[in-house]
Amino acid sequence: MLLQIGTLLTSFLLTFLIVKYAHWHLHLSSDQEHGPQKLHSGSIPRIGGLSIYLSLLIAVITQSLFEKNPSNEYLIFFVCTIPCFVIGIREDITKKVGVKLRLVFTAISALIGIYFLDGLIYSVDLPILDDLLKMQWFGYLLTVFAITGISNAYNIIDGLNGLAGMVGIVSLLAIYYVAYLFGDNYILFLAQILIASILGFLLWNYPKGKIFLGDAGAYLIGFCSGFLSLLLVDRHAEISPWFALLVNFYPIFETLYSIFRRKISKNQDPTAPDAQHFHSLVYFWMKHRTPKSNDKDHKLPLWVKNAQASTILWVLPILCAIPAVLFFDNSFVLKSFTFLFAFTYILIYRFLITSNPSAVIAEVTSEA
């Protein structure tokens, strides 16, 4: 417990130092207010992932030094995160790294994890895919695709103060709980220090958004949540593979639906940024939910509506995590909740688009 508290405090202090440093060096790490996905004002440092990463490293090294029977498994997990983090922090600083290169480096992280920790998908409880998974090469391909996709998905939902960080914490709490039920100390420890590291950062990111995760932080959290959930399923046959899907399903489905509405529905580039993500629509809906006569409400700082919208959206990962931990061994029930979430998501999305098109859509277009 002391290590977890120390990790939280370390992350909090490191984030504070980064905020102060970036204040004088905004040209290295700032996120301007212009762009289709920007829901904030001013220049904000976007290298918050660095404090999470360094806190994780310090915790892993400390554990290895003071453990009675030292194991290199914790260090191996840290090594797995290096490629996806390095390419993410390079993008945060230079803003010149394309999506494809980021995905390639994240795939390398996944391959390292598969090779050294055996985090491979062997079954998905679907007849045709399970037959294909009997071929090892397909298992490698599907696992790399899944982990890379989840990592990128967290980057896509990282649009409001505290959103991606809290989604990661909720997912990791679900992973922690099931790992506790099975006495899996390895995953328990990693989930604990990751939660502590993210929470230390989150205290500066939410509600006012003093610092952002950036690509490095989003990819790091997504990779860790995705890989640990797959690893937990792989280490315990009683856990359904749909557990790993459901605890990460909100960012996954946000990505899939974004691809659908861009490429299939509008024939646009599926990787191009826009301001019609679910969290963006909730934010704009929040800005227009009160009568315009209420001048006091409309003069509130942007971060207030930003934080309010983010808090509402915390419900989504919670709705996924609760059935995931309650029915972790029942694929049928988990499948049912997965499809129910997807159906509900689409209904709410359509409501946000159609309920106030003159206000919401116009502002989405103007802010883009």
PDB file of C-alpha atoms in Angstrom, residues 11 16 18 43 54 63 84 95 107 112 130 141 148 158 176 194-195 200 226 236 242 250 273 285 302 317-318 328 336:
ATOM      1  CA  SER A  11       2.777  11.253 -10.226  1.00  0.00           C
ATOM      2  CA  PHE A  16       3.056  19.691 -11.076  1.00  0.00           C
ATOM      3  CA  ILE A  18       5.769  19.468 -15.808  1.00  0.00           C
ATOM      4  CA  SER A  43      -2.314  26.938 -24.650  1.00  0.00           C
ATOM      5  CA  LEU A  54       7.941   8.076 -15.030  1.00  0.00           C
ATOM      6  CA  GLN A  63       9.296  -3.143  -6.487  1.00  0.00           C
ATOM      7  CA  CYS A  84       4.114   3.206 -27.901  1.00  0.00           C
ATOM      8  CA  LYS A  95       3.330  17.304 -33.777  1.00  0.00           C
ATOM      9  CA  ALA A 107       2.044  -2.878 -32.640  1.00  0.00           C
ATOM     10  CA  ILE A 112       6.998  -7.570 -27.252  1.00  0.00           C
ATOM     11  CA  ASP A 130     -12.068 -19.705 -32.771  1.00  0.00           C
ATOM     12  CA  LEU A 141      -2.424 -10.917 -35.919  1.00  0.00           C
ATOM     13  CA  THR A 148      -3.200  -1.449 -31.195  1.00  0.00           C
ATOM     14  CA  ASP A 158      -9.178  11.997 -25.094  1.00  0.00           C
ATOM     15  CA  TYR A 176      -7.934  -5.290 -10.512  1.00  0.00           C
ATOM     16  CA  LEU A 194      -1.216   2.267 -13.029  1.00  0.00           C
ATOM     17  CA  ILE A 195      -4.329   3.513 -11.223  1.00  0.00           C
ATOM     18  CA  GLY A 200      -1.869  11.630  -9.610  1.00  0.00           C
ATOM     19  CA  GLY A 226      -5.945  -3.496 -23.261  1.00  0.00           C
ATOM     20  CA  HIS A 236      -7.196 -17.722 -16.212  1.00  0.00           C
ATOM     21  CA  TRP A 242     -15.649 -10.970 -23.670  1.00  0.00           C
ATOM     22  CA  TYR A 250     -16.604   2.415 -24.735  1.00  0.00           C
ATOM     23  CA  PRO A 273     -10.023  14.556 -36.882  1.00  0.00           C
ATOM     24  CA  TRP A 285     -25.289  19.823 -25.847  1.00  0.00           C
ATOM     25  CA  LEU A 302     -15.210  26.754 -20.781  1.00  0.00           C
ATOM     26  CA  PRO A 317     -17.176   2.990 -18.773  1.00  0.00           C
ATOM     27  CA  ILE A 318     -18.939   2.274 -15.468  1.00  0.00           C
ATOM     28  CA  PHE A 328     -16.733 -12.261 -15.989  1.00  0.00           C
ATOM     29  CA  SER A 336     -25.674  -9.350 -24.373  1.00  0.00           C
TER      30      SER A 336
END
